[in-house]
């Protein structure tokens, strides 16, 4: 069964550094999403991406965040200058169609900013 | 603004006991509600959604618009049901996608 994959599983970085989190969505899916979950808190929506552009973004997704689909398979989340409060689990998800209810989640990348 | 409340952080039951994980929501429109589950060391996955009115792994959830609730129930809990359960409400955003708002989650532990 096809799955969403994410790399790395754990990323440690110093405050102020740039990080890129990578995701490979399910191949025939059209919508892509990033979520984050700070330890002990709820899963929060960051951004959705469709047809090579951002379709929705939350208040959390400020100018330090960007997303890209550099080729036909990868979907990346870049954080330009990390802060301590960016430490969280970042989940990628994809869905088959614009009106599909079911989003398939990746295993997550744990980002630790020191 | 939409909000999802799961009042219990932890629910601990014995195998065979009934389970009810509570979820209340606030939303001005017509809600689309879901339950997601995350088993230990596994990824978040959709368990069920209210529109399909299905039972998955013995779990059911009924949308009660009067009480603005979408509680998840199972008559007889199994040890393999131990997991983190998230209630989510989706709004149909202007960009065309469904954006879920998650509750904080309830950890269900089923003891043998």
PDB file of C-alpha atoms in Angstrom:
ATOM      1  CA  UNK A   1       0.000   0.000   0.000  1.00  0.00           C
ATOM      2  CA  UNK A   2       1.470   3.392  -0.931  1.00  0.00           C
ATOM      3  CA  UNK A   3       2.455   5.631   1.970  1.00  0.00           C
ATOM      4  CA  UNK A   4       3.594   9.178   2.539  1.00  0.00           C
ATOM      5  CA  UNK A   5       7.246   9.231   3.535  1.00  0.00           C
ATOM      6  CA  UNK A   6       9.202  11.923   5.355  1.00  0.00           C
ATOM      7  CA  UNK A   7      12.909  12.545   5.843  1.00  0.00           C
ATOM      8  CA  UNK A   8      14.698  12.912   8.114  1.00  0.00           C
ATOM      9  CA  UNK A   9      12.909  11.282  11.007  1.00  0.00           C
ATOM     10  CA  UNK A  10      14.753  13.543  13.436  1.00  0.00           C
ATOM     11  CA  UNK A  11      16.548  16.815  12.745  1.00  0.00           C
ATOM     12  CA  UNK A  12      18.554  18.754  15.284  1.00  0.00           C
ATOM     13  CA  UNK A  13      19.558  22.283  14.389  1.00  0.00           C
ATOM     14  CA  UNK A  14      20.847  25.407  16.042  1.00  0.00           C
ATOM     15  CA  UNK A  15      18.724  28.485  16.472  1.00  0.00           C
ATOM     16  CA  UNK A  16      18.959  30.745  13.438  1.00  0.00           C
ATOM     17  CA  UNK A  17      19.803  27.959  11.014  1.00  0.00           C
ATOM     18  CA  UNK A  18      17.718  27.024   8.011  1.00  0.00           C
ATOM     19  CA  UNK A  19      16.132  23.601   7.814  1.00  0.00           C
ATOM     20  CA  UNK A  20      14.384  21.770   5.025  1.00  0.00           C
ATOM     21  CA  UNK A  21      11.983  18.996   5.827  1.00  0.00           C
ATOM     22  CA  UNK A  22      11.200  16.612   3.029  1.00  0.00           C
ATOM     23  CA  UNK A  23       8.104  14.669   2.145  1.00  0.00           C
ATOM     24  CA  UNK A  24       7.190  12.318  -0.671  1.00  0.00           C
ATOM     25  CA  UNK A  25       3.400  12.279  -1.015  1.00  0.00           C
ATOM     26  CA  UNK A  26       1.461   9.387  -2.493  1.00  0.00           C
ATOM     27  CA  UNK A  27       2.068   9.532  -6.213  1.00  0.00           C
ATOM     28  CA  UNK A  28      -1.441  10.132  -7.576  1.00  0.00           C
ATOM     29  CA  UNK A  29      -2.405  12.638  -4.881  1.00  0.00           C
ATOM     30  CA  UNK A  30      -2.987  16.255  -5.776  1.00  0.00           C
ATOM     31  CA  UNK A  31      -3.241  18.077  -2.441  1.00  0.00           C
ATOM     32  CA  UNK A  32      -0.375  18.349   0.001  1.00  0.00           C
ATOM     33  CA  UNK A  33      -0.302  19.604   3.559  1.00  0.00           C
ATOM     34  CA  UNK A  34       2.037  20.379   6.416  1.00  0.00           C
ATOM     35  CA  UNK A  35       1.058  20.214  10.066  1.00  0.00           C
ATOM     36  CA  UNK A  36       3.015  20.602  13.250  1.00  0.00           C
ATOM     37  CA  UNK A  37       2.553  19.277  16.750  1.00  0.00           C
ATOM     38  CA  UNK A  38       4.454  20.868  19.588  1.00  0.00           C
ATOM     39  CA  UNK A  39       5.118  18.339  22.335  1.00  0.00           C
ATOM     40  CA  UNK A  40       2.034  17.859  24.462  1.00  0.00           C
ATOM     41  CA  UNK A  41      -0.119  20.064  22.277  1.00  0.00           C
ATOM     42  CA  UNK A  42      -2.543  19.489  19.449  1.00  0.00           C
ATOM     43  CA  UNK A  43      -1.863  18.960  15.789  1.00  0.00           C
ATOM     44  CA  UNK A  44      -1.981  22.320  13.983  1.00  0.00           C
ATOM     45  CA  UNK A  45      -2.477  23.000  10.301  1.00  0.00           C
ATOM     46  CA  UNK A  46       0.283  25.011   8.625  1.00  0.00           C
ATOM     47  CA  UNK A  47      -0.321  25.045   4.882  1.00  0.00           C
ATOM     48  CA  UNK A  48      -1.958  23.282   1.975  1.00  0.00           C
ATOM     49  CA  UNK A  49      -0.579  23.168  -1.546  1.00  0.00           C
ATOM     50  CA  UNK A  50      -2.298  22.428  -4.832  1.00  0.00           C
ATOM     51  CA  UNK A  51      -1.368  22.904  -8.448  1.00  0.00           C
ATOM     52  CA  UNK A  52       2.061  24.214  -7.505  1.00  0.00           C
ATOM     53  CA  UNK A  53       0.844  26.955  -5.253  1.00  0.00           C
ATOM     54  CA  UNK A  54      -0.285  27.513  -1.712  1.00  0.00           C
ATOM     55  CA  UNK A  55      -4.054  27.154  -1.436  1.00  0.00           C
ATOM     56  CA  UNK A  56      -4.460  27.782   2.293  1.00  0.00           C
ATOM     57  CA  UNK A  57      -2.199  28.768   5.139  1.00  0.00           C
ATOM     58  CA  UNK A  58      -2.643  29.366   8.822  1.00  0.00           C
ATOM     59  CA  UNK A  59      -1.456  32.219  11.000  1.00  0.00           C
ATOM     60  CA  UNK A  60       1.459  30.062  12.083  1.00  0.00           C
ATOM     61  CA  UNK A  61       2.779  29.937   8.512  1.00  0.00           C
ATOM     62  CA  UNK A  62       4.565  33.276   8.526  1.00  0.00           C
ATOM     63  CA  UNK A  63       7.361  34.594   6.329  1.00  0.00           C
ATOM     64  CA  UNK A  64       9.963  32.304   7.800  1.00  0.00           C
ATOM     65  CA  UNK A  65       8.154  29.303   6.319  1.00  0.00           C
ATOM     66  CA  UNK A  66       7.990  28.313   2.680  1.00  0.00           C
ATOM     67  CA  UNK A  67       6.926  25.245   0.759  1.00  0.00           C
ATOM     68  CA  UNK A  68       8.010  23.930  -2.564  1.00  0.00           C
ATOM     69  CA  UNK A  69       7.485  21.032  -4.882  1.00  0.00           C
ATOM     70  CA  UNK A  70      10.853  21.088  -6.632  1.00  0.00           C
ATOM     71  CA  UNK A  71      10.188  18.008  -8.752  1.00  0.00           C
ATOM     72  CA  UNK A  72       7.399  15.572  -9.434  1.00  0.00           C
ATOM     73  CA  UNK A  73       7.741  13.742  -6.161  1.00  0.00           C
ATOM     74  CA  UNK A  74       9.149  15.812  -3.287  1.00  0.00           C
ATOM     75  CA  UNK A  75       7.245  18.353  -1.234  1.00  0.00           C
ATOM     76  CA  UNK A  76       9.405  20.403   1.107  1.00  0.00           C
ATOM     77  CA  UNK A  77       8.907  22.696   4.072  1.00  0.00           C
ATOM     78  CA  UNK A  78      11.667  25.225   4.652  1.00  0.00           C
ATOM     79  CA  UNK A  79      12.119  27.171   7.851  1.00  0.00           C
ATOM     80  CA  UNK A  80      14.534  30.010   7.128  1.00  0.00           C
ATOM     81  CA  UNK A  81      15.783  30.996  10.548  1.00  0.00           C
ATOM     82  CA  UNK A  82      14.725  28.534  13.181  1.00  0.00           C
ATOM     83  CA  UNK A  83      13.633  29.567  16.640  1.00  0.00           C
ATOM     84  CA  UNK A  84      13.464  27.510  19.799  1.00  0.00           C
ATOM     85  CA  UNK A  85       9.683  27.493  19.550  1.00  0.00           C
ATOM     86  CA  UNK A  86       9.854  25.785  16.163  1.00  0.00           C
ATOM     87  CA  UNK A  87      10.781  22.581  17.953  1.00  0.00           C
ATOM     88  CA  UNK A  88       7.933  20.221  17.141  1.00  0.00           C
ATOM     89  CA  UNK A  89       6.865  17.190  15.178  1.00  0.00           C
ATOM     90  CA  UNK A  90       6.128  18.148  11.580  1.00  0.00           C
ATOM     91  CA  UNK A  91       3.696  15.996   9.641  1.00  0.00           C
ATOM     92  CA  UNK A  92       3.216  15.958   5.920  1.00  0.00           C
ATOM     93  CA  UNK A  93      -0.064  14.701   4.445  1.00  0.00           C
ATOM     94  CA  UNK A  94      -1.553  14.254   1.011  1.00  0.00           C
ATOM     95  CA  UNK A  95      -5.004  13.655  -0.373  1.00  0.00           C
ATOM     96  CA  UNK A  96      -6.288  12.289  -3.622  1.00  0.00           C
ATOM     97  CA  UNK A  97      -8.570  15.030  -4.778  1.00  0.00           C
ATOM     98  CA  UNK A  98      -9.543  18.571  -3.865  1.00  0.00           C
ATOM     99  CA  UNK A  99     -12.666  17.480  -2.077  1.00  0.00           C
ATOM    100  CA  UNK A 100     -11.267  14.330  -0.557  1.00  0.00           C
ATOM    101  CA  UNK A 101     -11.889  14.007   3.124  1.00  0.00           C
ATOM    102  CA  UNK A 102      -9.151  11.549   3.790  1.00  0.00           C
ATOM    103  CA  UNK A 103      -5.667  12.855   4.217  1.00  0.00           C
ATOM    104  CA  UNK A 104      -2.847  10.338   4.419  1.00  0.00           C
ATOM    105  CA  UNK A 105      -0.213  11.314   6.925  1.00  0.00           C
ATOM    106  CA  UNK A 106       3.497  10.696   6.936  1.00  0.00           C
ATOM    107  CA  UNK A 107       5.328   9.442  10.031  1.00  0.00           C
ATOM    108  CA  UNK A 108       6.575  12.902  10.911  1.00  0.00           C
ATOM    109  CA  UNK A 109       9.911  14.636  11.351  1.00  0.00           C
ATOM    110  CA  UNK A 110      10.902  15.607  14.863  1.00  0.00           C
ATOM    111  CA  UNK A 111      12.640  18.976  14.715  1.00  0.00           C
ATOM    112  CA  UNK A 112      14.707  20.005  17.716  1.00  0.00           C
ATOM    113  CA  UNK A 113      16.076  23.548  17.774  1.00  0.00           C
ATOM    114  CA  UNK A 114      18.818  24.161  20.326  1.00  0.00           C
TER     115      UNK A 114
ATOM    116  CA  UNK B   1     -13.788  30.546  14.778  1.00  0.00           C
ATOM    117  CA  UNK B   2     -13.979  26.810  14.866  1.00  0.00           C
ATOM    118  CA  UNK B   3     -12.852  24.902  17.891  1.00  0.00           C
ATOM    119  CA  UNK B   4     -12.677  21.274  18.943  1.00  0.00           C
ATOM    120  CA  UNK B   5     -12.585  20.303  22.597  1.00  0.00           C
ATOM    121  CA  UNK B   6     -11.590  16.931  23.927  1.00  0.00           C
ATOM    122  CA  UNK B   7     -12.000  17.308  27.667  1.00  0.00           C
ATOM    123  CA  UNK B   8     -10.151  14.161  28.658  1.00  0.00           C
ATOM    124  CA  UNK B   9      -6.416  13.951  28.189  1.00  0.00           C
ATOM    125  CA  UNK B  10      -6.363  10.345  29.338  1.00  0.00           C
ATOM    126  CA  UNK B  11      -8.965   7.612  29.490  1.00  0.00           C
ATOM    127  CA  UNK B  12      -8.097   4.351  31.155  1.00  0.00           C
ATOM    128  CA  UNK B  13     -10.400   1.321  30.981  1.00  0.00           C
ATOM    129  CA  UNK B  14     -10.248  -2.430  31.309  1.00  0.00           C
ATOM    130  CA  UNK B  15     -10.631  -4.790  28.395  1.00  0.00           C
ATOM    131  CA  UNK B  16     -14.282  -5.482  27.663  1.00  0.00           C
ATOM    132  CA  UNK B  17     -15.497  -2.255  29.227  1.00  0.00           C
ATOM    133  CA  UNK B  18     -17.420   0.329  27.189  1.00  0.00           C
ATOM    134  CA  UNK B  19     -15.508   3.332  25.953  1.00  0.00           C
ATOM    135  CA  UNK B  20     -16.653   6.839  25.194  1.00  0.00           C
ATOM    136  CA  UNK B  21     -14.191   9.495  24.074  1.00  0.00           C
ATOM    137  CA  UNK B  22     -15.780  12.893  24.235  1.00  0.00           C
ATOM    138  CA  UNK B  23     -15.582  15.575  21.603  1.00  0.00           C
ATOM    139  CA  UNK B  24     -17.381  18.894  21.510  1.00  0.00           C
ATOM    140  CA  UNK B  25     -17.091  21.451  18.789  1.00  0.00           C
ATOM    141  CA  UNK B  26     -17.990  25.004  17.990  1.00  0.00           C
ATOM    142  CA  UNK B  27     -18.536  26.020  14.401  1.00  0.00           C
ATOM    143  CA  UNK B  28     -20.953  28.435  12.828  1.00  0.00           C
ATOM    144  CA  UNK B  29     -21.522  26.448   9.638  1.00  0.00           C
ATOM    145  CA  UNK B  30     -22.431  22.853   8.927  1.00  0.00           C
ATOM    146  CA  UNK B  31     -19.579  20.783  10.354  1.00  0.00           C
ATOM    147  CA  UNK B  32     -17.692  17.904   8.855  1.00  0.00           C
ATOM    148  CA  UNK B  33     -16.359  15.845  11.727  1.00  0.00           C
ATOM    149  CA  UNK B  34     -13.760  13.129  11.885  1.00  0.00           C
ATOM    150  CA  UNK B  35     -11.915  10.925  14.304  1.00  0.00           C
ATOM    151  CA  UNK B  36      -8.233  10.242  13.701  1.00  0.00           C
ATOM    152  CA  UNK B  37      -6.200   7.632  15.558  1.00  0.00           C
ATOM    153  CA  UNK B  38      -2.487   7.278  16.172  1.00  0.00           C
ATOM    154  CA  UNK B  39      -1.282   3.923  17.459  1.00  0.00           C
ATOM    155  CA  UNK B  40       2.082   3.705  19.177  1.00  0.00           C
ATOM    156  CA  UNK B  41       4.915   4.349  16.724  1.00  0.00           C
ATOM    157  CA  UNK B  42       2.498   4.601  13.826  1.00  0.00           C
ATOM    158  CA  UNK B  43       1.266   7.493  11.771  1.00  0.00           C
ATOM    159  CA  UNK B  44      -1.894   9.464  12.214  1.00  0.00           C
ATOM    160  CA  UNK B  45      -4.733   7.882  10.269  1.00  0.00           C
ATOM    161  CA  UNK B  46      -8.381   8.543   9.671  1.00  0.00           C
ATOM    162  CA  UNK B  47     -10.633   6.315  11.781  1.00  0.00           C
ATOM    163  CA  UNK B  48     -14.064   7.478  10.740  1.00  0.00           C
ATOM    164  CA  UNK B  49     -16.050  10.452   9.529  1.00  0.00           C
ATOM    165  CA  UNK B  50     -19.563  11.423  10.433  1.00  0.00           C
ATOM    166  CA  UNK B  51     -20.999  11.600   6.944  1.00  0.00           C
ATOM    167  CA  UNK B  52     -20.308   7.957   6.203  1.00  0.00           C
ATOM    168  CA  UNK B  53     -22.065   6.789   9.399  1.00  0.00           C
ATOM    169  CA  UNK B  54     -19.857   3.717   9.411  1.00  0.00           C
ATOM    170  CA  UNK B  55     -18.454   1.563  12.156  1.00  0.00           C
ATOM    171  CA  UNK B  56     -14.718   1.020  12.039  1.00  0.00           C
ATOM    172  CA  UNK B  57     -13.037  -1.488  14.347  1.00  0.00           C
ATOM    173  CA  UNK B  58     -16.227  -1.481  16.391  1.00  0.00           C
ATOM    174  CA  UNK B  59     -16.140   2.276  16.912  1.00  0.00           C
ATOM    175  CA  UNK B  60     -19.051   4.546  16.081  1.00  0.00           C
ATOM    176  CA  UNK B  61     -19.601   8.253  16.443  1.00  0.00           C
ATOM    177  CA  UNK B  62     -22.844  10.158  16.145  1.00  0.00           C
ATOM    178  CA  UNK B  63     -23.047  13.819  15.382  1.00  0.00           C
ATOM    179  CA  UNK B  64     -25.365  15.581  17.824  1.00  0.00           C
ATOM    180  CA  UNK B  65     -25.928  19.077  16.518  1.00  0.00           C
ATOM    181  CA  UNK B  66     -28.044  20.046  19.512  1.00  0.00           C
ATOM    182  CA  UNK B  67     -25.237  19.278  21.928  1.00  0.00           C
ATOM    183  CA  UNK B  68     -22.500  20.090  19.377  1.00  0.00           C
ATOM    184  CA  UNK B  69     -20.861  16.784  20.153  1.00  0.00           C
ATOM    185  CA  UNK B  70     -19.283  13.942  18.220  1.00  0.00           C
ATOM    186  CA  UNK B  71     -18.375  11.398  20.854  1.00  0.00           C
ATOM    187  CA  UNK B  72     -16.564   8.212  19.859  1.00  0.00           C
ATOM    188  CA  UNK B  73     -17.939   5.010  21.335  1.00  0.00           C
ATOM    189  CA  UNK B  74     -17.146   1.347  21.468  1.00  0.00           C
ATOM    190  CA  UNK B  75     -19.174  -1.128  23.505  1.00  0.00           C
ATOM    191  CA  UNK B  76     -16.311  -3.475  24.385  1.00  0.00           C
ATOM    192  CA  UNK B  77     -12.767  -2.111  24.431  1.00  0.00           C
ATOM    193  CA  UNK B  78      -9.844  -4.258  23.282  1.00  0.00           C
ATOM    194  CA  UNK B  79      -6.186  -3.905  24.263  1.00  0.00           C
ATOM    195  CA  UNK B  80      -5.299  -3.100  20.663  1.00  0.00           C
ATOM    196  CA  UNK B  81      -7.529  -0.024  20.884  1.00  0.00           C
ATOM    197  CA  UNK B  82      -4.915   1.654  23.068  1.00  0.00           C
ATOM    198  CA  UNK B  83      -3.868   4.728  21.117  1.00  0.00           C
ATOM    199  CA  UNK B  84      -4.143   8.482  20.848  1.00  0.00           C
ATOM    200  CA  UNK B  85      -7.481   9.613  19.445  1.00  0.00           C
ATOM    201  CA  UNK B  86      -8.033  13.011  17.859  1.00  0.00           C
ATOM    202  CA  UNK B  87     -11.351  14.554  17.030  1.00  0.00           C
ATOM    203  CA  UNK B  88     -11.200  16.958  14.087  1.00  0.00           C
ATOM    204  CA  UNK B  89     -13.528  19.390  12.419  1.00  0.00           C
ATOM    205  CA  UNK B  90     -13.039  20.326   8.798  1.00  0.00           C
ATOM    206  CA  UNK B  91     -14.127  23.444   7.083  1.00  0.00           C
ATOM    207  CA  UNK B  92     -14.247  23.762   3.342  1.00  0.00           C
ATOM    208  CA  UNK B  93     -11.708  26.472   2.720  1.00  0.00           C
ATOM    209  CA  UNK B  94     -11.805  28.923  -0.140  1.00  0.00           C
ATOM    210  CA  UNK B  95      -8.899  27.198  -1.842  1.00  0.00           C
ATOM    211  CA  UNK B  96     -10.954  24.043  -2.198  1.00  0.00           C
ATOM    212  CA  UNK B  97      -9.331  21.812   0.379  1.00  0.00           C
ATOM    213  CA  UNK B  98     -10.624  20.546   3.677  1.00  0.00           C
ATOM    214  CA  UNK B  99      -8.605  21.923   6.539  1.00  0.00           C
ATOM    215  CA  UNK B 100      -9.050  20.036   9.780  1.00  0.00           C
ATOM    216  CA  UNK B 101      -8.922  21.650  13.171  1.00  0.00           C
ATOM    217  CA  UNK B 102      -7.778  19.061  15.654  1.00  0.00           C
ATOM    218  CA  UNK B 103      -8.619  18.611  19.281  1.00  0.00           C
ATOM    219  CA  UNK B 104      -5.736  18.095  21.670  1.00  0.00           C
ATOM    220  CA  UNK B 105      -6.282  14.339  21.700  1.00  0.00           C
ATOM    221  CA  UNK B 106      -7.279  11.723  24.234  1.00  0.00           C
ATOM    222  CA  UNK B 107      -4.947   8.918  25.136  1.00  0.00           C
ATOM    223  CA  UNK B 108      -6.912   5.690  25.525  1.00  0.00           C
ATOM    224  CA  UNK B 109      -5.298   2.946  27.542  1.00  0.00           C
ATOM    225  CA  UNK B 110      -7.022  -0.415  27.661  1.00  0.00           C
ATOM    226  CA  UNK B 111      -5.739  -2.656  30.432  1.00  0.00           C
ATOM    227  CA  UNK B 112      -5.873  -6.447  30.160  1.00  0.00           C
TER     228      UNK B 112
END
